[in-house]
PDB file of N, CA and C in Angstrom:
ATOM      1  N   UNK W   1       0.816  -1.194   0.000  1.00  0.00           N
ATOM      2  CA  UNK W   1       0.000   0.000   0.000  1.00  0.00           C
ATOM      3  C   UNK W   1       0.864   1.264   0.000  1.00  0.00           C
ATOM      4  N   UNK W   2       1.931   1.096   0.805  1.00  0.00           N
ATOM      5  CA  UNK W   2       3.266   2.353   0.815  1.00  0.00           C
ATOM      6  C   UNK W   2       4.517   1.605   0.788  1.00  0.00           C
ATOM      7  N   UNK W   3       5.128   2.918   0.748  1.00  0.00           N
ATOM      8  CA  UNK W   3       6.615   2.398   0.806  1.00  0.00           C
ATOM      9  C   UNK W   3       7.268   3.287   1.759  1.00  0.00           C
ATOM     10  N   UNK W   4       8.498   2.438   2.528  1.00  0.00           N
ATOM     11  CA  UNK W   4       8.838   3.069   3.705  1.00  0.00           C
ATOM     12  C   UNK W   4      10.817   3.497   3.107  1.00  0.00           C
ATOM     13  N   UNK W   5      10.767   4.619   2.792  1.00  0.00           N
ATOM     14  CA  UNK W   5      12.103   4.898   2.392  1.00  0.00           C
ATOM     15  C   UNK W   5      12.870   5.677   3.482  1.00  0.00           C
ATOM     16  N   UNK W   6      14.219   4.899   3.786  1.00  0.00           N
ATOM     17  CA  UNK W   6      14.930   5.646   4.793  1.00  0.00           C
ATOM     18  C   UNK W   6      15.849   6.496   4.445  1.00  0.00           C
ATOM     19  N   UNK W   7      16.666   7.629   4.951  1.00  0.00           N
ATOM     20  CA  UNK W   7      17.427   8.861   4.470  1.00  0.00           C
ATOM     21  C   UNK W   7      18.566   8.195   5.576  1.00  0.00           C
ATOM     22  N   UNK W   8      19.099   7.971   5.625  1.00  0.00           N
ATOM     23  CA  UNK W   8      20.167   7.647   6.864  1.00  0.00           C
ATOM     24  C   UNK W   8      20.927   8.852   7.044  1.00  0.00           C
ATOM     25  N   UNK W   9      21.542   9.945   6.304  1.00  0.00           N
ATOM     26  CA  UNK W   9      22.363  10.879   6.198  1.00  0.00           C
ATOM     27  C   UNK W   9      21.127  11.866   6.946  1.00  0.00           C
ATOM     28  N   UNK W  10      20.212  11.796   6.665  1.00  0.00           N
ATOM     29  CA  UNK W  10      19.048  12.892   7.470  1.00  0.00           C
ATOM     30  C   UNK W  10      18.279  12.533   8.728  1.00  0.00           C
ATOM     31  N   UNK W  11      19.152  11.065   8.677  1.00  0.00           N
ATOM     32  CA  UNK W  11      17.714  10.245   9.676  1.00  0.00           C
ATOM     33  C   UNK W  11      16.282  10.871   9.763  1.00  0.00           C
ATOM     34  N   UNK W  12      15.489  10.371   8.625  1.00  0.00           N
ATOM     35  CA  UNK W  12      14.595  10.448   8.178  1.00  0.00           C
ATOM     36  C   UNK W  12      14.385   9.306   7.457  1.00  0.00           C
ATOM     37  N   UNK W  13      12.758   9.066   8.033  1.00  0.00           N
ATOM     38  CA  UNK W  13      12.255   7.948   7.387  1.00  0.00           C
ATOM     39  C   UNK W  13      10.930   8.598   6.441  1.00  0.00           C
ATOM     40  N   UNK W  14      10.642   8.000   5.056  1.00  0.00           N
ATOM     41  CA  UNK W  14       9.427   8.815   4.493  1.00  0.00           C
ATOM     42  C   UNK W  14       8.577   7.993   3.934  1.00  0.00           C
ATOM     43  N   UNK W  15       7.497   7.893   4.032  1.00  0.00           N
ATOM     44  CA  UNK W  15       6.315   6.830   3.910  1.00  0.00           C
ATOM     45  C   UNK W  15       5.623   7.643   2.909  1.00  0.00           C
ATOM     46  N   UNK W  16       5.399   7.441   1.957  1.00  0.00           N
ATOM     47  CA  UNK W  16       4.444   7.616   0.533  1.00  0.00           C
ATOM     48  C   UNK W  16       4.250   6.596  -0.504  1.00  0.00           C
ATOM     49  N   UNK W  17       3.610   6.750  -1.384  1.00  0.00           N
ATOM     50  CA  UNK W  17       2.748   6.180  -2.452  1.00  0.00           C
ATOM     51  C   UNK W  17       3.770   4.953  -2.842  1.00  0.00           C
ATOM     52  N   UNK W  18       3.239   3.659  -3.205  1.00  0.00           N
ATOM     53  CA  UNK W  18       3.864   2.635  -3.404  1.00  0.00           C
ATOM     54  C   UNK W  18       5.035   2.988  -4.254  1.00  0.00           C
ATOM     55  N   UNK W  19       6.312   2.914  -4.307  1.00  0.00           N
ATOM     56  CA  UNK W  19       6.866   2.910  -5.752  1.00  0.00           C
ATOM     57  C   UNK W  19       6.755   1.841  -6.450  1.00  0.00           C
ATOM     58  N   UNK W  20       7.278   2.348  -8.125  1.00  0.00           N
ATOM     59  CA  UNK W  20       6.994   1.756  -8.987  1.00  0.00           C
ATOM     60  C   UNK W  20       8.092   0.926  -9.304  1.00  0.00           C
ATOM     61  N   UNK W  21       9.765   1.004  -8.530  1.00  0.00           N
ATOM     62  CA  UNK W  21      10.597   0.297  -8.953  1.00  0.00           C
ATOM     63  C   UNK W  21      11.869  -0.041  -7.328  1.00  0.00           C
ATOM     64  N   UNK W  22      12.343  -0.600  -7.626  1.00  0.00           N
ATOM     65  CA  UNK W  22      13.408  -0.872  -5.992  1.00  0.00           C
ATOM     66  C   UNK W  22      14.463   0.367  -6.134  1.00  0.00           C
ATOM     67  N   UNK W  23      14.373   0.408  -4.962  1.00  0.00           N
ATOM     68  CA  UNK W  23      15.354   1.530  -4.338  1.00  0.00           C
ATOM     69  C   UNK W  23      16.112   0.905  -2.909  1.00  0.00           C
ATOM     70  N   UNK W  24      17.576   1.428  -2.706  1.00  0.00           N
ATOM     71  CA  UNK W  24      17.925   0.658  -1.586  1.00  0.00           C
ATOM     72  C   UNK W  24      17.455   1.482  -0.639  1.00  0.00           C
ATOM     73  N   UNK W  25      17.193   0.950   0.817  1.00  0.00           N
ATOM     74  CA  UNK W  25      16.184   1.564   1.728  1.00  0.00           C
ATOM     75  C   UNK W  25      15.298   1.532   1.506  1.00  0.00           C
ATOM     76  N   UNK W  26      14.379   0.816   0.768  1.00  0.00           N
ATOM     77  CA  UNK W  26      12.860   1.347   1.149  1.00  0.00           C
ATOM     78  C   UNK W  26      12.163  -0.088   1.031  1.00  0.00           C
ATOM     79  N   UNK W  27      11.219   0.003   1.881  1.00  0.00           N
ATOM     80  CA  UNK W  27      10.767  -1.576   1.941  1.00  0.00           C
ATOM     81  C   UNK W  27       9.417  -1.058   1.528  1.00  0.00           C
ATOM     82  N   UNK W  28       8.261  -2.203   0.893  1.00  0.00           N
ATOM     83  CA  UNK W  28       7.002  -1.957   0.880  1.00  0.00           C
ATOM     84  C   UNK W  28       6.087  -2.367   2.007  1.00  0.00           C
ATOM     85  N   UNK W  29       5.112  -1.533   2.493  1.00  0.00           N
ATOM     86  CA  UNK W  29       4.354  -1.658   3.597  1.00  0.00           C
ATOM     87  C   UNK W  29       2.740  -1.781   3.242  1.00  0.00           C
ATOM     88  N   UNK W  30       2.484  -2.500   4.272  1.00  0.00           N
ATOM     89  CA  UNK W  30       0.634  -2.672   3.866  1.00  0.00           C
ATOM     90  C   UNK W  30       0.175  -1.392   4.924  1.00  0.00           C
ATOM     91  N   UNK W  31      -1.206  -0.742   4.491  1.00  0.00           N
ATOM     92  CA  UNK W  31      -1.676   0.159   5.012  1.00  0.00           C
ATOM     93  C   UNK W  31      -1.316   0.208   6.669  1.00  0.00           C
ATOM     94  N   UNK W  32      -1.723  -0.786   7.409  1.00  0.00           N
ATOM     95  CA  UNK W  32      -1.852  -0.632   8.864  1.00  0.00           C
ATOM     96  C   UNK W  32      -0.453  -0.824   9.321  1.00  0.00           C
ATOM     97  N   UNK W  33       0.767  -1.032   8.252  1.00  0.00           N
ATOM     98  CA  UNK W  33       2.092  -0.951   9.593  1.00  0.00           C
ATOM     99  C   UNK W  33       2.578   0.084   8.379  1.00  0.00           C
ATOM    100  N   UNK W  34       1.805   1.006   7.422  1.00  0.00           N
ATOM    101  CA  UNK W  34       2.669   2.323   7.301  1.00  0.00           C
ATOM    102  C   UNK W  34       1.723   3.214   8.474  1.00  0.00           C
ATOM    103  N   UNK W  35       0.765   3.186   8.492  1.00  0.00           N
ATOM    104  CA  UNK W  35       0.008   4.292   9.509  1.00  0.00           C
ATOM    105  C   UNK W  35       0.855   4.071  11.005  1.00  0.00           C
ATOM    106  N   UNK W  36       1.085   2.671  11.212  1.00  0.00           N
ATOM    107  CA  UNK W  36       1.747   3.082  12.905  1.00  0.00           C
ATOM    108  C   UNK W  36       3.264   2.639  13.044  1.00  0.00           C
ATOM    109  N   UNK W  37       3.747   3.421  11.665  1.00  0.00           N
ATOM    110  CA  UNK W  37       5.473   2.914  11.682  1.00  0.00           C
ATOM    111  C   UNK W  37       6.220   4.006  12.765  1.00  0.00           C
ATOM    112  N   UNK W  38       6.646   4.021  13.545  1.00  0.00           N
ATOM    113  CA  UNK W  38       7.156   5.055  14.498  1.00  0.00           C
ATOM    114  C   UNK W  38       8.938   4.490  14.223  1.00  0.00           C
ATOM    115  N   UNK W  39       9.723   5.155  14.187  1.00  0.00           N
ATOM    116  CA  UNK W  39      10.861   5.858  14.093  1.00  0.00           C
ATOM    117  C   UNK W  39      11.847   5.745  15.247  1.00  0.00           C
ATOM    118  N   UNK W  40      13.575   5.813  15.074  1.00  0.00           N
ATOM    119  CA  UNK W  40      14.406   5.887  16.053  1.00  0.00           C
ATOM    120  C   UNK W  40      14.213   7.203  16.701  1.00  0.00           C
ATOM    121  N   UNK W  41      14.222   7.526  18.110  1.00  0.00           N
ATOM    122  CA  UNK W  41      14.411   8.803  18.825  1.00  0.00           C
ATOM    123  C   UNK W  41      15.475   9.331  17.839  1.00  0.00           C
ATOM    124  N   UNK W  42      14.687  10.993  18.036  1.00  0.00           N
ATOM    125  CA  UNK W  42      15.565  11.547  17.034  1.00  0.00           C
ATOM    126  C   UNK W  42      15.561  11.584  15.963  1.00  0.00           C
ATOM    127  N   UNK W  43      14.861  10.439  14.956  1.00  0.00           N
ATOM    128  CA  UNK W  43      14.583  10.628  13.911  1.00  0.00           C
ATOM    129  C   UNK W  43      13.138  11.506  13.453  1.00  0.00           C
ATOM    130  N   UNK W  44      12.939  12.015  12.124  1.00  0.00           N
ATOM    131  CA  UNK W  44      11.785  12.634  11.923  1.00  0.00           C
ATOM    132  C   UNK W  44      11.353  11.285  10.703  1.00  0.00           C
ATOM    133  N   UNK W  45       9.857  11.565  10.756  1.00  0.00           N
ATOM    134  CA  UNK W  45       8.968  10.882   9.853  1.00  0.00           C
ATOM    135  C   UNK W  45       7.819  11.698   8.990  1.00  0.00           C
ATOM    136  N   UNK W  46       8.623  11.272   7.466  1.00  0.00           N
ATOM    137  CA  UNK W  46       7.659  12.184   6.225  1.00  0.00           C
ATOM    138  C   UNK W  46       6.694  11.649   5.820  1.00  0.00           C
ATOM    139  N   UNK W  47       5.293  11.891   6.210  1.00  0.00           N
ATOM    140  CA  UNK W  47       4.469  10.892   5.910  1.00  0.00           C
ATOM    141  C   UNK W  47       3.323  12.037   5.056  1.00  0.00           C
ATOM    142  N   UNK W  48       2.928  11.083   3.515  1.00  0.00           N
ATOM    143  CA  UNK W  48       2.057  11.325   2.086  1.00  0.00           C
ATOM    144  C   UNK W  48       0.905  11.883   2.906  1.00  0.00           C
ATOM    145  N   UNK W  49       0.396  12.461   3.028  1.00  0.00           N
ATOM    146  CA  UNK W  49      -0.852  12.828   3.761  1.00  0.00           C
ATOM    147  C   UNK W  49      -2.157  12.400   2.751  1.00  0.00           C
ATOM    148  N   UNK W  50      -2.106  12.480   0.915  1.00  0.00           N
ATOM    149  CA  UNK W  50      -2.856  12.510   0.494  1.00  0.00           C
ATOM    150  C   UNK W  50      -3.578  10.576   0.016  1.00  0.00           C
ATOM    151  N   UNK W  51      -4.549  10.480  -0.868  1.00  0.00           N
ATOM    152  CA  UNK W  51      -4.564   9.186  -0.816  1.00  0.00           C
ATOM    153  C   UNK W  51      -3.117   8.187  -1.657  1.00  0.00           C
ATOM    154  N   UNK W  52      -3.191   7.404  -1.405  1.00  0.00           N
ATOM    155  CA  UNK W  52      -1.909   6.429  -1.563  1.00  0.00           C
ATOM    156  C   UNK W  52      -2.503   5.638  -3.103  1.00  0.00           C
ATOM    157  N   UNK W  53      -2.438   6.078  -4.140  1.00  0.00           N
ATOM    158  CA  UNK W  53      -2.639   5.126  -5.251  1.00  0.00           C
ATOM    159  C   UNK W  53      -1.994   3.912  -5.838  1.00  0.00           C
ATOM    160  N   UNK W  54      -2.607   2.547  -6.157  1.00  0.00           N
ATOM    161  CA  UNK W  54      -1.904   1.971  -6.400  1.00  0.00           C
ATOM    162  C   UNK W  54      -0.989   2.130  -8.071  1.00  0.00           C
ATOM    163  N   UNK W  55       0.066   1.427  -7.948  1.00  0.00           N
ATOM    164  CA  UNK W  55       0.634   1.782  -9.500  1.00  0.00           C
ATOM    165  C   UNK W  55      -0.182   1.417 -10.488  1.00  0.00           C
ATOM    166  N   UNK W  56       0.230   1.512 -11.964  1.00  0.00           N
ATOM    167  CA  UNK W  56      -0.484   0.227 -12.280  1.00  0.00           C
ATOM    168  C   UNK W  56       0.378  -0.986 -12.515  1.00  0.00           C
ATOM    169  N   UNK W  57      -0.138  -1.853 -13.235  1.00  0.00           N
ATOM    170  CA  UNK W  57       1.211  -3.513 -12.694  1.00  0.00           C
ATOM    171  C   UNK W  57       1.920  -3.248 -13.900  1.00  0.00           C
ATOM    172  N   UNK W  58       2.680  -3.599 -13.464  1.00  0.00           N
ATOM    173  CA  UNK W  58       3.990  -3.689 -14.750  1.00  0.00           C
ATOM    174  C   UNK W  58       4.089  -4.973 -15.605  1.00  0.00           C
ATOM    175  N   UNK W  59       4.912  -4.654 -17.022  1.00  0.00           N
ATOM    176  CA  UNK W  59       4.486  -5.917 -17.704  1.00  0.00           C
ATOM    177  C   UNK W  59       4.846  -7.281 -16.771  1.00  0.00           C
ATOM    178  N   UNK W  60       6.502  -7.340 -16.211  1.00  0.00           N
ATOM    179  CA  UNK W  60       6.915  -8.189 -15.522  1.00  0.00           C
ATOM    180  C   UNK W  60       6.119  -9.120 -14.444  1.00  0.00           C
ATOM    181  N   UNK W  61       4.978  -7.953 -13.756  1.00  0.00           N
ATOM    182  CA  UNK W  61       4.044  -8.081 -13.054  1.00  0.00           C
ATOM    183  C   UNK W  61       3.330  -9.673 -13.458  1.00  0.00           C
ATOM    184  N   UNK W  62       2.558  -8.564 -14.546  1.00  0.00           N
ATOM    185  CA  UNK W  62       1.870  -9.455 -15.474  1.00  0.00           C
ATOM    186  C   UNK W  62       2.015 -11.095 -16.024  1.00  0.00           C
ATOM    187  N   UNK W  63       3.379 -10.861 -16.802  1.00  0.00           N
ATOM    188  CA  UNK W  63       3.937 -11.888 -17.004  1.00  0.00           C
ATOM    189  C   UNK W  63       4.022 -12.467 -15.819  1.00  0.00           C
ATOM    190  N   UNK W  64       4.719 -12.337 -15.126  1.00  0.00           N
ATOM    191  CA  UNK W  64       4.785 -13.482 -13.888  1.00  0.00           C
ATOM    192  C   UNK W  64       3.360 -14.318 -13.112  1.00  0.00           C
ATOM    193  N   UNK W  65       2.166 -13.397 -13.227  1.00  0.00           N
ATOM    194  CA  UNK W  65       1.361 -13.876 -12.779  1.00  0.00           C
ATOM    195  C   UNK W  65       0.506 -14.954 -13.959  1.00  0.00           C
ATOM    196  N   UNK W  66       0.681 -14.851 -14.942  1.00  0.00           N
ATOM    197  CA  UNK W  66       0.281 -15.598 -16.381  1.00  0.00           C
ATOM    198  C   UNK W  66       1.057 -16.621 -15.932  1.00  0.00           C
ATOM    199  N   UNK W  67       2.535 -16.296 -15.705  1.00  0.00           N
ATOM    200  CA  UNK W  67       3.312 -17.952 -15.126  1.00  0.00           C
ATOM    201  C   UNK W  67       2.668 -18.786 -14.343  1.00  0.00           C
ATOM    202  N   UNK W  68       2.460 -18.324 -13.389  1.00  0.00           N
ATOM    203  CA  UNK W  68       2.203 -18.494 -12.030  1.00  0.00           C
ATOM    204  C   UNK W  68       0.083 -19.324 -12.386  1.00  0.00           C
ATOM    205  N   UNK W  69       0.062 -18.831 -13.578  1.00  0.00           N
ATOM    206  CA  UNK W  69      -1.835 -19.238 -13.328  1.00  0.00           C
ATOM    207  C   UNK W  69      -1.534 -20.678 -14.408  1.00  0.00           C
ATOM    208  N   UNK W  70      -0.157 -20.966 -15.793  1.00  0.00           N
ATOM    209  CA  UNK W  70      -0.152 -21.873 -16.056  1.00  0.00           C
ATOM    210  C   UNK W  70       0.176 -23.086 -15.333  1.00  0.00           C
ATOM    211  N   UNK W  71       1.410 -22.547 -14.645  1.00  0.00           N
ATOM    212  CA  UNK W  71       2.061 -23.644 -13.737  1.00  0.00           C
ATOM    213  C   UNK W  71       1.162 -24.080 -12.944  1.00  0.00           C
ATOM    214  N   UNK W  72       0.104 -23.423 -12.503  1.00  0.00           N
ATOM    215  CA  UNK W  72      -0.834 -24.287 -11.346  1.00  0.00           C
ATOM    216  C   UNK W  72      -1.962 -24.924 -12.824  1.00  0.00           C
ATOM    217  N   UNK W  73      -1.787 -24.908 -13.688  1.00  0.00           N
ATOM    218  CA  UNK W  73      -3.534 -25.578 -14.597  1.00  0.00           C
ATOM    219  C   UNK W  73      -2.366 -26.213 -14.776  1.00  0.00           C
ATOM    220  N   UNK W  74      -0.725 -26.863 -15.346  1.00  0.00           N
ATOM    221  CA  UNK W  74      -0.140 -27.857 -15.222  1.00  0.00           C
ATOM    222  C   UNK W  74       0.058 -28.710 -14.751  1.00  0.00           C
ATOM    223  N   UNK W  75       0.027 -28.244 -13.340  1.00  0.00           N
ATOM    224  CA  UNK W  75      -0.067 -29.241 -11.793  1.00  0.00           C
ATOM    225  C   UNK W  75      -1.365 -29.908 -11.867  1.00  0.00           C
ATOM    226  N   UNK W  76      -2.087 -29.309 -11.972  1.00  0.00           N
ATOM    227  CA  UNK W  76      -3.493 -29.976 -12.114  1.00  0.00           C
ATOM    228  C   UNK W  76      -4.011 -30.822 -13.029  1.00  0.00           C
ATOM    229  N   UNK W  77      -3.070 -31.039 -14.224  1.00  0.00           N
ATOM    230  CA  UNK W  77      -3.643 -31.753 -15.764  1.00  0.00           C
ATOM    231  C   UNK W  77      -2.711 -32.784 -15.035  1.00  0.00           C
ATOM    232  N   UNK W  78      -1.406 -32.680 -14.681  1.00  0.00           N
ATOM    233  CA  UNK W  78      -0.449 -33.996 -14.237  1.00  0.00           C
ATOM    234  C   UNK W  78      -0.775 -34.458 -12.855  1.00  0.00           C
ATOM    235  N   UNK W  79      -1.933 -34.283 -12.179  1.00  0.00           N
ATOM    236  CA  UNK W  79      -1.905 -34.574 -10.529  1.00  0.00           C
ATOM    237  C   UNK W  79      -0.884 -34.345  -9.601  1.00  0.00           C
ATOM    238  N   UNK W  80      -0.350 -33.269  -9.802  1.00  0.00           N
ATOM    239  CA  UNK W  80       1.143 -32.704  -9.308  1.00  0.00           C
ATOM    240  C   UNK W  80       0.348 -32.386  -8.401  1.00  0.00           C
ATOM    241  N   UNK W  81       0.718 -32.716  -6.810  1.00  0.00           N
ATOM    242  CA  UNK W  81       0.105 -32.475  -5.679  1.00  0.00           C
ATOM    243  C   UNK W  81       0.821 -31.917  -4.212  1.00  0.00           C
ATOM    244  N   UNK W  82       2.135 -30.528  -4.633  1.00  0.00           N
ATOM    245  CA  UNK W  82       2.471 -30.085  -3.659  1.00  0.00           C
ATOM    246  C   UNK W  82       1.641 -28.810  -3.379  1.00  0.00           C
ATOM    247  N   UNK W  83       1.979 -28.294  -2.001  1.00  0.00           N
ATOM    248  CA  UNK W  83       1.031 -27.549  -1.674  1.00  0.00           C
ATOM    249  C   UNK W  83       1.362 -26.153  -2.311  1.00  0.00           C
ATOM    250  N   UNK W  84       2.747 -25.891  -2.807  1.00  0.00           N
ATOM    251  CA  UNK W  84       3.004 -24.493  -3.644  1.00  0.00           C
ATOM    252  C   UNK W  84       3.611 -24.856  -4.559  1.00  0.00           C
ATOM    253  N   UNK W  85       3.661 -23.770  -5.861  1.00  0.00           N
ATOM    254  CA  UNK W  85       3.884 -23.937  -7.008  1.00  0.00           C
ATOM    255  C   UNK W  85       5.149 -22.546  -7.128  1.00  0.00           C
ATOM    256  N   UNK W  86       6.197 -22.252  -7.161  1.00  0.00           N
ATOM    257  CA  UNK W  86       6.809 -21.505  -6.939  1.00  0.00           C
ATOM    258  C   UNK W  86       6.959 -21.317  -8.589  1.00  0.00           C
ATOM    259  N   UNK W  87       6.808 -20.147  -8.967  1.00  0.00           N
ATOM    260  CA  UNK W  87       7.005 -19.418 -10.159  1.00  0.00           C
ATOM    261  C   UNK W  87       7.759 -18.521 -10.767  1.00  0.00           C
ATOM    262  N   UNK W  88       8.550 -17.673  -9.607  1.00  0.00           N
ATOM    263  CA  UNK W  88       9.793 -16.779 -10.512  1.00  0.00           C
ATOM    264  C   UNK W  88      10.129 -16.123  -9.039  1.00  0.00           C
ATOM    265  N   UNK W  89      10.143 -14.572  -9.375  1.00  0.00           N
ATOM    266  CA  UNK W  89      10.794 -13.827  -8.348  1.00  0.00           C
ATOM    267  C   UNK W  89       9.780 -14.191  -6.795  1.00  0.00           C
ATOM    268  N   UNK W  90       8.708 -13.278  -7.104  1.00  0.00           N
ATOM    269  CA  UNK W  90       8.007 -13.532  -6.061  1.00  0.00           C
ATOM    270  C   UNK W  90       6.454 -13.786  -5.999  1.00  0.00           C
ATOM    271  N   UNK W  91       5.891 -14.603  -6.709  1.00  0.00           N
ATOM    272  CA  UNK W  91       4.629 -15.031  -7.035  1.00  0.00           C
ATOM    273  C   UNK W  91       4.455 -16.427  -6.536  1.00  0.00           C
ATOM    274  N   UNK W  92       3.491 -17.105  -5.986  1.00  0.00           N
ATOM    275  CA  UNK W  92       3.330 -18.680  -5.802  1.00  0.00           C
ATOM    276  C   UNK W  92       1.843 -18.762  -6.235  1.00  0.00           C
ATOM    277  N   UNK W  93       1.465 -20.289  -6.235  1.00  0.00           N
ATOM    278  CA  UNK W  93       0.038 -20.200  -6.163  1.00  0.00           C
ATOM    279  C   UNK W  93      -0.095 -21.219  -5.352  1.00  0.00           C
ATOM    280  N   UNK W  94      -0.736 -21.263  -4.569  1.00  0.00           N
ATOM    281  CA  UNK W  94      -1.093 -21.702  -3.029  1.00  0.00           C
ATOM    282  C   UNK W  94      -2.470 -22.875  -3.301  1.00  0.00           C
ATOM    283  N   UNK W  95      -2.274 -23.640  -2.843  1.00  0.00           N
ATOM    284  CA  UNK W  95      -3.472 -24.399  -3.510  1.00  0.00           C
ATOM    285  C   UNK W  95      -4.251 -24.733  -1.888  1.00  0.00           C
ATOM    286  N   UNK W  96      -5.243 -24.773  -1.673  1.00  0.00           N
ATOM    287  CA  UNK W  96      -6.450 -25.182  -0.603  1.00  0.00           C
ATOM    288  C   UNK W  96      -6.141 -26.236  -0.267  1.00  0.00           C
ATOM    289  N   UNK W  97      -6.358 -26.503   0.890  1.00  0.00           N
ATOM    290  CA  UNK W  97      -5.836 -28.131   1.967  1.00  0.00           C
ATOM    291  C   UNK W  97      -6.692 -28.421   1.238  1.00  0.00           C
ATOM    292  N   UNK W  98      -7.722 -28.692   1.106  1.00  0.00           N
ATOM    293  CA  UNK W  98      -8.928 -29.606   0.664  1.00  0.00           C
ATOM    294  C   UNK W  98      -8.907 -29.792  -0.615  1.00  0.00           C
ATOM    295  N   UNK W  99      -8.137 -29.153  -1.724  1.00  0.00           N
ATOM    296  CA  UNK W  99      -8.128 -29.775  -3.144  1.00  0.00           C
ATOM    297  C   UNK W  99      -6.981 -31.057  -3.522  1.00  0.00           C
TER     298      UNK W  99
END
């Protein structure tokens, strides 16, 4: 939902709008641990005040998740029966105890 980018030279930490690509320092955060991320004493915190939009997905995005939806209809035509299907950087598809 955000991204939490740190300034180390300013000690400053700054929480705004997801980015669209990696940067060192900055991790991505889901709404409820960017709203109560609190900071080293001493440090200040820059926080987006306005709404937080998501990006839109990138092709890589994309592609990976097209991976990620064959490899599981593969598993399923061969009775391949582990519980994750690991697909590239960071996508899985998770299959239900009960299937």
């Amino acid at each position: 939902m955000a991204t939490l980018t740190y300034v180390y030279a300013e000690s400053t930490a700054v929480v705004g709008p997801l980015a669209t690509q990696a940067e060192p320092h900055s991790y991505d955060l889901c709404a409820a641990h960017a709203k109560r991320l609190t900071v080293p004493r001493g440090w200040d915190v820059v926080r987006y005040e306005g709404e937080m939009p998501l990006p839109p997905p990138s092709p890589d995005e994309l592609t990976e998740l097209a991976e990620a939806v064959r490899e599981a209809g593969r598993a399923v035509q061969t009775g391949h029966s582990t519980p994750a299907i690991s697909t590239g950087r960071h996508l899985r598809v998770l299959r239900a105890l009960d299937d």
